[in-house]
PDB file of C-alpha atoms in Angstrom:
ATOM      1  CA  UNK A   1       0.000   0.000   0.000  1.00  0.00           C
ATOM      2  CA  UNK A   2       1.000   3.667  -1.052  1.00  0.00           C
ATOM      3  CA  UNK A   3      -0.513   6.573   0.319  1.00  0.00           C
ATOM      4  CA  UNK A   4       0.171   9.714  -1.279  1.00  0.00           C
ATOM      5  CA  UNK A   5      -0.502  12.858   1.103  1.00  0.00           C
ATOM      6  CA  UNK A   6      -1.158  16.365   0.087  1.00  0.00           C
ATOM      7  CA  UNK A   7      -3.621  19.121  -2.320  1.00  0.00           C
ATOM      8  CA  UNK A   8      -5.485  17.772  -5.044  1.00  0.00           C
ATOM      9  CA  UNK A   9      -6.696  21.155  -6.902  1.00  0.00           C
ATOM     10  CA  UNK A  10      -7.141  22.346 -10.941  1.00  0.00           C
ATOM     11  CA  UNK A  11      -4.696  23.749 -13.410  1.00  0.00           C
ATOM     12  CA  UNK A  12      -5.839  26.443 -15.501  1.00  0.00           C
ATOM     13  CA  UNK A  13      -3.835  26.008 -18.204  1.00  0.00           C
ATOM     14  CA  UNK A  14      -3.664  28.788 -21.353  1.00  0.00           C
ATOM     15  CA  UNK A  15      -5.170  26.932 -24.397  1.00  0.00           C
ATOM     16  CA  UNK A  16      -5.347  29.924 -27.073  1.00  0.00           C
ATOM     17  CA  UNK A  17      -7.679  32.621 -28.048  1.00  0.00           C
ATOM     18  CA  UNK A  18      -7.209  33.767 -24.017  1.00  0.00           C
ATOM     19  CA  UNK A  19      -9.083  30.617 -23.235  1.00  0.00           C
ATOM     20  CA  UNK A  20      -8.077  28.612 -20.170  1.00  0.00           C
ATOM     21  CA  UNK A  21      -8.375  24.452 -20.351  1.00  0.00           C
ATOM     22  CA  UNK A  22      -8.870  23.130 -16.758  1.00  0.00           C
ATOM     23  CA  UNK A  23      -6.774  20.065 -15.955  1.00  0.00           C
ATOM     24  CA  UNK A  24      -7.058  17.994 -13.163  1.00  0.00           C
ATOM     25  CA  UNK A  25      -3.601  18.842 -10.807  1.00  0.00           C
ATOM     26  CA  UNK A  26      -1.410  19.059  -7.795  1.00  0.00           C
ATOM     27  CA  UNK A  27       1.926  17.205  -7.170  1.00  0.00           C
ATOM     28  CA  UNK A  28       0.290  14.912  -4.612  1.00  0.00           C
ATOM     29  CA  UNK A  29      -3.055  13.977  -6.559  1.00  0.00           C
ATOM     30  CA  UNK A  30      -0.774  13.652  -9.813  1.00  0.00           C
ATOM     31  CA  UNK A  31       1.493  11.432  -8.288  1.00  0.00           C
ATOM     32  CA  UNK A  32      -1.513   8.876  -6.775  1.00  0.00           C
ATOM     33  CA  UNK A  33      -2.808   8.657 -10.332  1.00  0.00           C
ATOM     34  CA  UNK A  34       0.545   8.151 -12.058  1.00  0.00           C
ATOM     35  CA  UNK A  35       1.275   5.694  -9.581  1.00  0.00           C
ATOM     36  CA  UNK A  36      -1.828   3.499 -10.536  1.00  0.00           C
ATOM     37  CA  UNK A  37      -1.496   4.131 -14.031  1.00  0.00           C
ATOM     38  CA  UNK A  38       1.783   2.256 -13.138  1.00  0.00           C
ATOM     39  CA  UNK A  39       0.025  -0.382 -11.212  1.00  0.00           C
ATOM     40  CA  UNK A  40       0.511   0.242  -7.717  1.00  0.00           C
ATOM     41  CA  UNK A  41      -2.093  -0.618  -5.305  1.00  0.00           C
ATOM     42  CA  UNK A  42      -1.972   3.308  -4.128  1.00  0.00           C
ATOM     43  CA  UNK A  43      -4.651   5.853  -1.742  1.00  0.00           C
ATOM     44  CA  UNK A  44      -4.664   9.493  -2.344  1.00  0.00           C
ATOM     45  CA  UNK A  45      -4.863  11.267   1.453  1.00  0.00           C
ATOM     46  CA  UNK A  46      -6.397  15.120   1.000  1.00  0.00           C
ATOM     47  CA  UNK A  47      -9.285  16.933   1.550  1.00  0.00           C
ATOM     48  CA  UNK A  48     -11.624  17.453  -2.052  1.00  0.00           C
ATOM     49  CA  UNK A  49     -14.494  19.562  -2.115  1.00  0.00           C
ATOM     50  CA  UNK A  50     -17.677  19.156  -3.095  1.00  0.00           C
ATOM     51  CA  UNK A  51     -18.265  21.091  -5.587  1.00  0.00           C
ATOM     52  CA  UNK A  52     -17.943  20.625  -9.607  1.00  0.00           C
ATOM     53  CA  UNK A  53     -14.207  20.918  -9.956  1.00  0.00           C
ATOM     54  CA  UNK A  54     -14.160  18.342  -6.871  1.00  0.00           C
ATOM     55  CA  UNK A  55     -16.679  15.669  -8.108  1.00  0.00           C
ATOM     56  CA  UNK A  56     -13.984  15.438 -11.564  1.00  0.00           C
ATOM     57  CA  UNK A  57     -11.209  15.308  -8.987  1.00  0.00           C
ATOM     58  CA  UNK A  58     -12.224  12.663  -7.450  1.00  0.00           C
ATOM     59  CA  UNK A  59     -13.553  10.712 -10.565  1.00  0.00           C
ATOM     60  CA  UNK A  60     -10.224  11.303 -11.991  1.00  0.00           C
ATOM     61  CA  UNK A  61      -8.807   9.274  -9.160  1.00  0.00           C
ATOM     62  CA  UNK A  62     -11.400   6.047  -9.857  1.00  0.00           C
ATOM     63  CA  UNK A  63     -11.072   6.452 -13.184  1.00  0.00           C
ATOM     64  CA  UNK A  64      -7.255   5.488 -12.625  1.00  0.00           C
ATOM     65  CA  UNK A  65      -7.972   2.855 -10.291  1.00  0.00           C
ATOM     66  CA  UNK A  66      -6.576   5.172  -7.320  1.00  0.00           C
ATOM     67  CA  UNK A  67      -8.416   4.606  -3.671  1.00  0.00           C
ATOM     68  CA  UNK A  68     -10.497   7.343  -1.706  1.00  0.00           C
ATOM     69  CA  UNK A  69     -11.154   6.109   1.253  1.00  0.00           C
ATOM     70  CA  UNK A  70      -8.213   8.278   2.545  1.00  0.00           C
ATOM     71  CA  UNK A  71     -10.232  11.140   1.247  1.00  0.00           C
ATOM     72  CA  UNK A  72     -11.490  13.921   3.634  1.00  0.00           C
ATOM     73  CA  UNK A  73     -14.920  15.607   2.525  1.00  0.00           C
ATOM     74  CA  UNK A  74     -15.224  19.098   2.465  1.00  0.00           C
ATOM     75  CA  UNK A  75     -17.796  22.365   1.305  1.00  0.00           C
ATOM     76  CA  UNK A  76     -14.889  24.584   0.308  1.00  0.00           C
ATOM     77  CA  UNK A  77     -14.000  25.248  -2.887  1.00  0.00           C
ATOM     78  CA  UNK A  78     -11.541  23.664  -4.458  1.00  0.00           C
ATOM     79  CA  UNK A  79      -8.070  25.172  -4.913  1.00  0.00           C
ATOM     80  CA  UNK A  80      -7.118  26.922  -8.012  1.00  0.00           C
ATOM     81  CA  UNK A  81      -3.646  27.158  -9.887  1.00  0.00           C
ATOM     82  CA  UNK A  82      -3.607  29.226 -13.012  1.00  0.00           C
ATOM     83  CA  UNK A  83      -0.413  27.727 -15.002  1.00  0.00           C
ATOM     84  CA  UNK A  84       1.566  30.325 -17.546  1.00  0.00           C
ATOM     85  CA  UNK A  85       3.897  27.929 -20.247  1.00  0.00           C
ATOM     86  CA  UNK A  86       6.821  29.416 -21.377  1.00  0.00           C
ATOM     87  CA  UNK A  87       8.292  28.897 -24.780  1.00  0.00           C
ATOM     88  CA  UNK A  88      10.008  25.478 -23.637  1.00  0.00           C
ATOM     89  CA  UNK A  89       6.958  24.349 -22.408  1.00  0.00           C
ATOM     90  CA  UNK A  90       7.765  25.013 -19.053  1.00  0.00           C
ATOM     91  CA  UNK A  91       5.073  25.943 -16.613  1.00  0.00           C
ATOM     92  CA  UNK A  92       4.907  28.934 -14.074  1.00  0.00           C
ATOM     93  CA  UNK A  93       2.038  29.063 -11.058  1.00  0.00           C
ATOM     94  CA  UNK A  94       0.071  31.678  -9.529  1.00  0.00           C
ATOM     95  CA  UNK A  95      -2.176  29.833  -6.968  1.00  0.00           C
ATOM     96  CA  UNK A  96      -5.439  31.172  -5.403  1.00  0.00           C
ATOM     97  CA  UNK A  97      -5.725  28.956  -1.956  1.00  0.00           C
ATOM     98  CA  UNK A  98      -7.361  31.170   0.534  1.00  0.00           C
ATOM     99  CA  UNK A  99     -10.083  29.081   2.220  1.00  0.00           C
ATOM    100  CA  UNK A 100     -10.008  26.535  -0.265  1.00  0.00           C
ATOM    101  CA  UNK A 101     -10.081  22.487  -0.141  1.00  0.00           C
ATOM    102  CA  UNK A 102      -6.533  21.204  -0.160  1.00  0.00           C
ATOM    103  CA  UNK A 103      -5.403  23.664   2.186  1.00  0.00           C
ATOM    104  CA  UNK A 104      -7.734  22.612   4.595  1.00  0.00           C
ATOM    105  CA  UNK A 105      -6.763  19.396   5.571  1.00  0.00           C
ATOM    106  CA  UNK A 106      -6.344  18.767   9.537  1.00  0.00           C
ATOM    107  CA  UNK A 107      -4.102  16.317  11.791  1.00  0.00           C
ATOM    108  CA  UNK A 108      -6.742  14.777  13.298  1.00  0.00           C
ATOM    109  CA  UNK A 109      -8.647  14.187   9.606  1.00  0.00           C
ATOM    110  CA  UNK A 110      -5.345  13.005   8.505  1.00  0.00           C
ATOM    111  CA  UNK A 111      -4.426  10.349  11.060  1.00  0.00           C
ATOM    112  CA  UNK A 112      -8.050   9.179  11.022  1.00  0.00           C
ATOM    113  CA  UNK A 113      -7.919   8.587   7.012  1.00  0.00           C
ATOM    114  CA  UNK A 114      -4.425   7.150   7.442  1.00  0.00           C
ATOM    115  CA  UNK A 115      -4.765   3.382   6.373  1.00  0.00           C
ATOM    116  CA  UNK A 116      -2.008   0.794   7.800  1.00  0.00           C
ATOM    117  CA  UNK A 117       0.138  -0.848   7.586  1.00  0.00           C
ATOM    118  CA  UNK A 118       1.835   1.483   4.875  1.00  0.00           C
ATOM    119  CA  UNK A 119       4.751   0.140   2.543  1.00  0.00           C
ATOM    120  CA  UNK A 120       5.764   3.715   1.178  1.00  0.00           C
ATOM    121  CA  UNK A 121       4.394   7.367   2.088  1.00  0.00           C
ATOM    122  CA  UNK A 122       5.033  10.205  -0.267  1.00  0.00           C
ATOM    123  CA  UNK A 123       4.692  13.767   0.676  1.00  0.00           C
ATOM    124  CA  UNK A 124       5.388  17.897   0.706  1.00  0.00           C
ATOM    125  CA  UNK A 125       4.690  20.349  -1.951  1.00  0.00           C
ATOM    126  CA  UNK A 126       2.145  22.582  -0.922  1.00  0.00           C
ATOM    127  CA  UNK A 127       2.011  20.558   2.575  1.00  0.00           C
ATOM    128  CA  UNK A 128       5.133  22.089   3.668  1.00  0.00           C
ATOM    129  CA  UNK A 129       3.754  25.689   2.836  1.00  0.00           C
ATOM    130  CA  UNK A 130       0.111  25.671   3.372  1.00  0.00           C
ATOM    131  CA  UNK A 131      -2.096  25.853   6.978  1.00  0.00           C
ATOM    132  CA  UNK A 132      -3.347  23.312   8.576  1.00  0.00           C
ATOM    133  CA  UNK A 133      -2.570  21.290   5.517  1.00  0.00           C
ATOM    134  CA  UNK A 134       1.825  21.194   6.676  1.00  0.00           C
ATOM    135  CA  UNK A 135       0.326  20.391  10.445  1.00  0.00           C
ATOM    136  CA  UNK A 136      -1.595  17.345   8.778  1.00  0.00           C
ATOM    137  CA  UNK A 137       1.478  16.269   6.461  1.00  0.00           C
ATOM    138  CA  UNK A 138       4.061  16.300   9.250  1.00  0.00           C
ATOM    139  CA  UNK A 139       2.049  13.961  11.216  1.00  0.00           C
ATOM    140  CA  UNK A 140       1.592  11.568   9.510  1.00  0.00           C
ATOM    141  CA  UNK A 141       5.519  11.400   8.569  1.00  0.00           C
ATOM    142  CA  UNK A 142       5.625  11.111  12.406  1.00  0.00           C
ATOM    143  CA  UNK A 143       3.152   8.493  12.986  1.00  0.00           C
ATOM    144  CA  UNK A 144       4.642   4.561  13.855  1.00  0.00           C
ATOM    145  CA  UNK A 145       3.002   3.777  10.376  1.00  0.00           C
ATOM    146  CA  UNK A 146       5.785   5.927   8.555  1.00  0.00           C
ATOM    147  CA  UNK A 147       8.272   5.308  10.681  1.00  0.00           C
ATOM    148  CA  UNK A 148       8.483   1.418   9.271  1.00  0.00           C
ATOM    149  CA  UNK A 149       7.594   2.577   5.511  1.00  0.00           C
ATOM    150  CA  UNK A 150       9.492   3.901   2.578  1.00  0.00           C
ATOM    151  CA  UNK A 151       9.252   7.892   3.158  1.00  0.00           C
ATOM    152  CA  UNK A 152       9.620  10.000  -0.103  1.00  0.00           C
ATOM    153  CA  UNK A 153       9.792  13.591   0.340  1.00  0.00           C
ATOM    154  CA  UNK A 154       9.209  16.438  -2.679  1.00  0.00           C
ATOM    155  CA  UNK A 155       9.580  19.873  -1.706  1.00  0.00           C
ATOM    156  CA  UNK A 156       8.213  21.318  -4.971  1.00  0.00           C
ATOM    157  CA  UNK A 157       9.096  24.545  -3.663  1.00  0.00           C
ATOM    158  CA  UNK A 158       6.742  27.454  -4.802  1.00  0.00           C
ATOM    159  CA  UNK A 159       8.232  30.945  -3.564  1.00  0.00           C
ATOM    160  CA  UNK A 160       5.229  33.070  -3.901  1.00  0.00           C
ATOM    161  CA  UNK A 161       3.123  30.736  -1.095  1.00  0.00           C
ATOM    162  CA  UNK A 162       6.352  30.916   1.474  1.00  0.00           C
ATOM    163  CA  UNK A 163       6.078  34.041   3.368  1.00  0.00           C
ATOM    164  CA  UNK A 164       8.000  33.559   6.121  1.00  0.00           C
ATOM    165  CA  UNK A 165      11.075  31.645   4.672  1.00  0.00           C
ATOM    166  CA  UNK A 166      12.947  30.489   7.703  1.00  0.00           C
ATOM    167  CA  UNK A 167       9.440  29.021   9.263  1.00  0.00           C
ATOM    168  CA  UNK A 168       9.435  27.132   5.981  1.00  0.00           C
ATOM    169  CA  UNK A 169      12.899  25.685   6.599  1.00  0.00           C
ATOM    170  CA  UNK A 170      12.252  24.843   9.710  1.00  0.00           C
ATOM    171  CA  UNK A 171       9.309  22.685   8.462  1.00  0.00           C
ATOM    172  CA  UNK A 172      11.169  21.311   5.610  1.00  0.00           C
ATOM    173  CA  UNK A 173      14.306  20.339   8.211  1.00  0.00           C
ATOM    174  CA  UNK A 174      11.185  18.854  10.277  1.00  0.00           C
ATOM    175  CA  UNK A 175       9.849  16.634   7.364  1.00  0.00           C
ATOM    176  CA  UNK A 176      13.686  15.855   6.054  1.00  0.00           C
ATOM    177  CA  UNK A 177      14.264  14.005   9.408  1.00  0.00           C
ATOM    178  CA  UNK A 178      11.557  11.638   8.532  1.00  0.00           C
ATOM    179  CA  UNK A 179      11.741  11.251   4.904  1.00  0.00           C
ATOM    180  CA  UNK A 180      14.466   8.523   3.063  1.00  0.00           C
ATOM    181  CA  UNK A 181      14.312   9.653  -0.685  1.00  0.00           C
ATOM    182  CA  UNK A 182      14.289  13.337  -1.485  1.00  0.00           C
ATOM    183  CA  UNK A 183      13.156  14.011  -4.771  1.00  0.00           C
ATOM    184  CA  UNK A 184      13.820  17.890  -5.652  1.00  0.00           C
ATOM    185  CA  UNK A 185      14.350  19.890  -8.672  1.00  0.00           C
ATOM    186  CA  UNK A 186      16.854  21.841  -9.603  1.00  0.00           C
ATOM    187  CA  UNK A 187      14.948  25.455  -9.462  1.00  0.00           C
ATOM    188  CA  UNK A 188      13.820  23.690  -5.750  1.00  0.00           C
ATOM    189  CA  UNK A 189      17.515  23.544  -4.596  1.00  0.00           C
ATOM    190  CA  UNK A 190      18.608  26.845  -6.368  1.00  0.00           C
ATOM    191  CA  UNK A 191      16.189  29.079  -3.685  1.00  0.00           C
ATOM    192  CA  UNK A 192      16.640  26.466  -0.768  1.00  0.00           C
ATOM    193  CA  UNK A 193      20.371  26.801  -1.181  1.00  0.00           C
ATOM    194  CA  UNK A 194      20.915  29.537  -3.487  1.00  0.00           C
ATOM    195  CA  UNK A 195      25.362  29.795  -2.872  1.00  0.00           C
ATOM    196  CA  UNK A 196      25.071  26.192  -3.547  1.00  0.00           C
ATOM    197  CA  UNK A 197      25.624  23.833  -7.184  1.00  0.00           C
ATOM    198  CA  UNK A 198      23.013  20.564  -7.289  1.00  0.00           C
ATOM    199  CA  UNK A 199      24.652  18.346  -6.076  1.00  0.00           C
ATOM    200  CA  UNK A 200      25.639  20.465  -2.732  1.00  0.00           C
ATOM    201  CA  UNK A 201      22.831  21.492  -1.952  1.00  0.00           C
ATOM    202  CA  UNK A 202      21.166  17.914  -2.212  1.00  0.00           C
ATOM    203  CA  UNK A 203      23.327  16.434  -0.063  1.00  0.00           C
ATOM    204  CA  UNK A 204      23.331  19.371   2.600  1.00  0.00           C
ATOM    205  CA  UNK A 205      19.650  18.716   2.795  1.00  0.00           C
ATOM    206  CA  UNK A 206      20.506  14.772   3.187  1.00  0.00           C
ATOM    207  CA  UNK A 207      22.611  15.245   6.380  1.00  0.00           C
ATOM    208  CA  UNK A 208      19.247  15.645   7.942  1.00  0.00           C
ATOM    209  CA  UNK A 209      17.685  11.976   6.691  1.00  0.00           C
ATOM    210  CA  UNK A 210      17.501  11.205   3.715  1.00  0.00           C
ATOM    211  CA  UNK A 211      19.701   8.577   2.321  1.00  0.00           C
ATOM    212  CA  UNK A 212      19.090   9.254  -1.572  1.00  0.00           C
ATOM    213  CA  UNK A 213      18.436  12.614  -3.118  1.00  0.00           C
ATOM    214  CA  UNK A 214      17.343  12.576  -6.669  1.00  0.00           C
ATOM    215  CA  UNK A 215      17.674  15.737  -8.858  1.00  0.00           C
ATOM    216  CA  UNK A 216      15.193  16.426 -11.739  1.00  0.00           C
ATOM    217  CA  UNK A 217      16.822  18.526 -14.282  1.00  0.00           C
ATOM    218  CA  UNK A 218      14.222  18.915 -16.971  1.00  0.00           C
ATOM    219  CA  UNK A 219      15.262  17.734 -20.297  1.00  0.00           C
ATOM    220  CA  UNK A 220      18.502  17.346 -19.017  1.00  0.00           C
ATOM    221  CA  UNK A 221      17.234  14.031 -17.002  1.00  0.00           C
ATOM    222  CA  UNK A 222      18.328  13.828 -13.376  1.00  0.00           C
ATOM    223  CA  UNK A 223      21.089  13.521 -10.372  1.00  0.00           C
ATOM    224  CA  UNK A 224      21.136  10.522  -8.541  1.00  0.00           C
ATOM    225  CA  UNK A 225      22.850  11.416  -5.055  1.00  0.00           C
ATOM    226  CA  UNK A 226      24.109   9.148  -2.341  1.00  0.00           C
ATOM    227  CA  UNK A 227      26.766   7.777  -0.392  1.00  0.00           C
ATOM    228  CA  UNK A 228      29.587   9.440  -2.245  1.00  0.00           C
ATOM    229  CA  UNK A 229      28.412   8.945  -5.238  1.00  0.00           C
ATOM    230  CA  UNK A 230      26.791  10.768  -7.821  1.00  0.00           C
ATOM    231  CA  UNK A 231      25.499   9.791 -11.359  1.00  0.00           C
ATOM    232  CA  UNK A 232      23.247  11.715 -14.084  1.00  0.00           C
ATOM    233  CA  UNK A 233      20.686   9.831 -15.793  1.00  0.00           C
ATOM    234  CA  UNK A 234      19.173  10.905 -19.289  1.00  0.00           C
ATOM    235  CA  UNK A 235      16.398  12.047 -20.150  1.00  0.00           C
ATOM    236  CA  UNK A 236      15.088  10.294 -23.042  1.00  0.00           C
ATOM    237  CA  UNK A 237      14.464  13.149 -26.180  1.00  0.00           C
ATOM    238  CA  UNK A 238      10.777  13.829 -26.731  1.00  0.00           C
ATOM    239  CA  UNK A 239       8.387  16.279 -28.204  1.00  0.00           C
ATOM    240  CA  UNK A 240       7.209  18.584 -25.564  1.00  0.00           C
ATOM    241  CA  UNK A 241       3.540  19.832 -25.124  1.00  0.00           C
ATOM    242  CA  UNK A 242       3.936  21.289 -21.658  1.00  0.00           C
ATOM    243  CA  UNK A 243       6.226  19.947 -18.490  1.00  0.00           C
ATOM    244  CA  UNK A 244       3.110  20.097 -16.331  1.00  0.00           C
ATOM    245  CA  UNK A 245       3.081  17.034 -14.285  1.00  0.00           C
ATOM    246  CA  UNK A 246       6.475  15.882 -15.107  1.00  0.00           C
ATOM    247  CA  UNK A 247       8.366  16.288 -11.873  1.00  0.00           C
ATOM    248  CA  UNK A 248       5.397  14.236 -10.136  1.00  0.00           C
ATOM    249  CA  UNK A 249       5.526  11.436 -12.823  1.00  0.00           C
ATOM    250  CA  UNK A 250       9.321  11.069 -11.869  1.00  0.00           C
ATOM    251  CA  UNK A 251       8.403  10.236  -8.360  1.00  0.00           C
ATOM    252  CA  UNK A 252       5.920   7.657  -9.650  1.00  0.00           C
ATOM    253  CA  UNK A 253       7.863   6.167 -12.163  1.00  0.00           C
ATOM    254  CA  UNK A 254      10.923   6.063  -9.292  1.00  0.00           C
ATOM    255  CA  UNK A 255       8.900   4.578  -6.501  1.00  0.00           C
ATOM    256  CA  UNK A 256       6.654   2.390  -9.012  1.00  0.00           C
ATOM    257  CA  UNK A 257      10.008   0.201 -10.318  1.00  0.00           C
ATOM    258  CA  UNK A 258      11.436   0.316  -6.358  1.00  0.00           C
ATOM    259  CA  UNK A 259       8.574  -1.109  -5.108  1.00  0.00           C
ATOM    260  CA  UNK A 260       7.955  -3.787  -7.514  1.00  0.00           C
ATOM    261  CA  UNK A 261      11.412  -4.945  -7.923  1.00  0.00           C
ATOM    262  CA  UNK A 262      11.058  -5.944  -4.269  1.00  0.00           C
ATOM    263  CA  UNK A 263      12.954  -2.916  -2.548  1.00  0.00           C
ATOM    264  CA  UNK A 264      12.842  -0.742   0.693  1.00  0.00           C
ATOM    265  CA  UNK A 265      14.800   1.525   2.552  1.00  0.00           C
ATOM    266  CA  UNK A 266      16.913  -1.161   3.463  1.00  0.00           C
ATOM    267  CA  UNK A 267      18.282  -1.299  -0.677  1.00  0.00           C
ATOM    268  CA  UNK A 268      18.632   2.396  -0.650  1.00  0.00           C
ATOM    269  CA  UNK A 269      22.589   1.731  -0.272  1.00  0.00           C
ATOM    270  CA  UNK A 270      22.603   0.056  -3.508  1.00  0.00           C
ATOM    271  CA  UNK A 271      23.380   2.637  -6.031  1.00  0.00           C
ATOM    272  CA  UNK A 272      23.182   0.609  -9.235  1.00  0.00           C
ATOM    273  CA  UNK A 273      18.818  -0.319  -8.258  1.00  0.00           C
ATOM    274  CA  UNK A 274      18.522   3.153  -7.350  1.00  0.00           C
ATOM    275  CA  UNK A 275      19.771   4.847 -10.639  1.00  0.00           C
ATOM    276  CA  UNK A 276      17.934   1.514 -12.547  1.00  0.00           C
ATOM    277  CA  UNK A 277      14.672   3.161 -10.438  1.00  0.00           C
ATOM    278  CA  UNK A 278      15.711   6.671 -11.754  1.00  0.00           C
ATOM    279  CA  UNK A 279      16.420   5.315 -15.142  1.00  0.00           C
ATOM    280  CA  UNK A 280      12.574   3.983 -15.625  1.00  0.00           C
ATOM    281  CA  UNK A 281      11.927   7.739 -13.890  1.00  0.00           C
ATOM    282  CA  UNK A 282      12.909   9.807 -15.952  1.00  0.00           C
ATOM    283  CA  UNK A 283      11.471   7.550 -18.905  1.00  0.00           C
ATOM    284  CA  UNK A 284       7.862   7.908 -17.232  1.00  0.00           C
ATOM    285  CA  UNK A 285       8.329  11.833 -16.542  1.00  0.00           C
ATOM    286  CA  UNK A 286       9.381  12.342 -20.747  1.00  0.00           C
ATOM    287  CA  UNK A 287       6.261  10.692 -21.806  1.00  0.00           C
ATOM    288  CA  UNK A 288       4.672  13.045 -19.488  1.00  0.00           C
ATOM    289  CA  UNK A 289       5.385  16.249 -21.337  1.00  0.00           C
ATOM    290  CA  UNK A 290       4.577  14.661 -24.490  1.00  0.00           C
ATOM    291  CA  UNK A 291       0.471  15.334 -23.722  1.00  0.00           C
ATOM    292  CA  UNK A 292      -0.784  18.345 -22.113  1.00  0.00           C
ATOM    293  CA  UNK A 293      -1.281  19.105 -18.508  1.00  0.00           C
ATOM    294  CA  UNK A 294      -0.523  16.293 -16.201  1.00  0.00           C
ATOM    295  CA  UNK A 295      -1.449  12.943 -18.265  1.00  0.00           C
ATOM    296  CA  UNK A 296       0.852  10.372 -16.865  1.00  0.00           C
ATOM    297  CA  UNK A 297       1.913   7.778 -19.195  1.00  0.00           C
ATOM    298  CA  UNK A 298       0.153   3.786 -18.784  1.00  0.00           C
ATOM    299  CA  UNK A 299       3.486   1.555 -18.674  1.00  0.00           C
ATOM    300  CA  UNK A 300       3.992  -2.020 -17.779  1.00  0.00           C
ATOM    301  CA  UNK A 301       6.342  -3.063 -15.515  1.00  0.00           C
TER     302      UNK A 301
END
């Protein structure tokens, strides 16, 4: 079992003739449904509104053979996220989240909806920046359950929701100590440790848990960090649409091949599985940004 914690909420996405197409979105929520897509037996843990935007969140999530049991009911509206794409396909975020659904997500609903026992937890993005939702988040990192699971951690840092940065550090230091893969970008690590190069700054971050750190670098693949080590892994060349939904499909695709080759933490030492895991990752996360908005690729294992 894989529970993936966090926002669901919609992309606006820029479709021509000042039109906006609304995508289903939200690191979390796409990560769940790329994970089933991939077959994993996987619950997505948020709260979802009611309303229309909701009800298509949540049938997205069936639809893919994700569960929502872990799902926490509410009236508010869901969360918003109007996406700009540069040239490169490349997407930018302004986010409307006041009194909305995903940021309204408790500790107690959380630990209630938690199902056990738990072979791999996945977590952060806007839980790390949004209230109560970062409460709910670093609880359940903290609970027994995660404590004997495979923790994966994604910052997906976005600046203009972090208004108090050293509170934010604090939390991400807090989630860190519980987390053993840290998947992060490289525009994540440039503002989390801006005098720092890639690989630095990943494995700064790693002397508070984490045992692997693994670097998305767009179309230039990723870094696989640990130990002493260090390799880069290809991305394979493909037509881009848009990136949305990319980074999240990398976590998938990573945890997806971990998972069913047999692996936990306890492999996490052996380099050679883990850049095999980023390998298939970064495969899953290119056929990503050949559709629009986040459409995670069906792939058997």
């Amino acid at each position: 079992m894989i529970v993936v914690a966090g926002e669901s909420l919609v992309d606006l996405v820029p479709s021509g003739d000042d039109r906006l197409a609304a995508h289903c979105g939200g690191g979390p929520f796409n990560t769940a449904r790329a994970l089933a897509r991939l077959g994993q037996r996987v619950e997505f843990l948020g709260s979802v509104s009611d309303d229309r935007f909701g009800v298509r969140l949540r049938k997205a999530l069936t639809d893919d053979g994700v569960g929502v049991e872990a799902v926490v009911d509410t009236r508010l509206p869901t969360t918003l996220a109007i996406a700009a794409l540069g040239s490169d396909g490349a997407a930018h975020y302004r986010f409307y989240t006041a009194g909305t659904a995903a940021a309204a997500l408790t500790p107690a609903d959380a630990l209630a909806a938690l199902p056990e026992p738990l072979d791999a937890l996945v977590g952060g993005s806007l839980g790390l920046m949004l209230e109560p939702l970062v409460d709910a988040i670093l609880a359940l990192l903290e609970t027994d359950a995660a404590a004997t699971a495979l923790t994966v951690l994604d910052p997906n840092v976005r600046p203009s929701l972090i208004s108090e940065r050293s509170l934010y550090l604090d939390r991400l230091q807090r989630a860190l100590r519980r987390s053993d893969v840290l998947k992060a970008s490289q525009e994540d690590l440039a503002w989390l440790e801006p005098d720092l190069g890639p690989e630095a700054a990943a494995r700064k971050l790693m002397q508070t848990g984490p045992a692997v750190a693994l670097v998305t670098r767009g179309a230039d693949g990723a870094l696989v960090v640990w130990g002493d080590d260090a390799v880069a892994v290809p991305s394979p060349p493909v037509e881009v649409v848009d990136t949305i939904g990319a980074g999240d499909a990398f976590t998938a695709g990573f945890l997806a091949r971990w998972l069913h080759d047999g692996f936990g933490r306890a492999q996490l030492s052996d380099g050679e599985a883990v850049v095999e895991a980023a390998e298939f990752a970064c495969l899953v996360a290119s056929k990503t940004c050949e559709r629009a908005g986040a459409d995670p690729p069906r792939i058997t294992l």
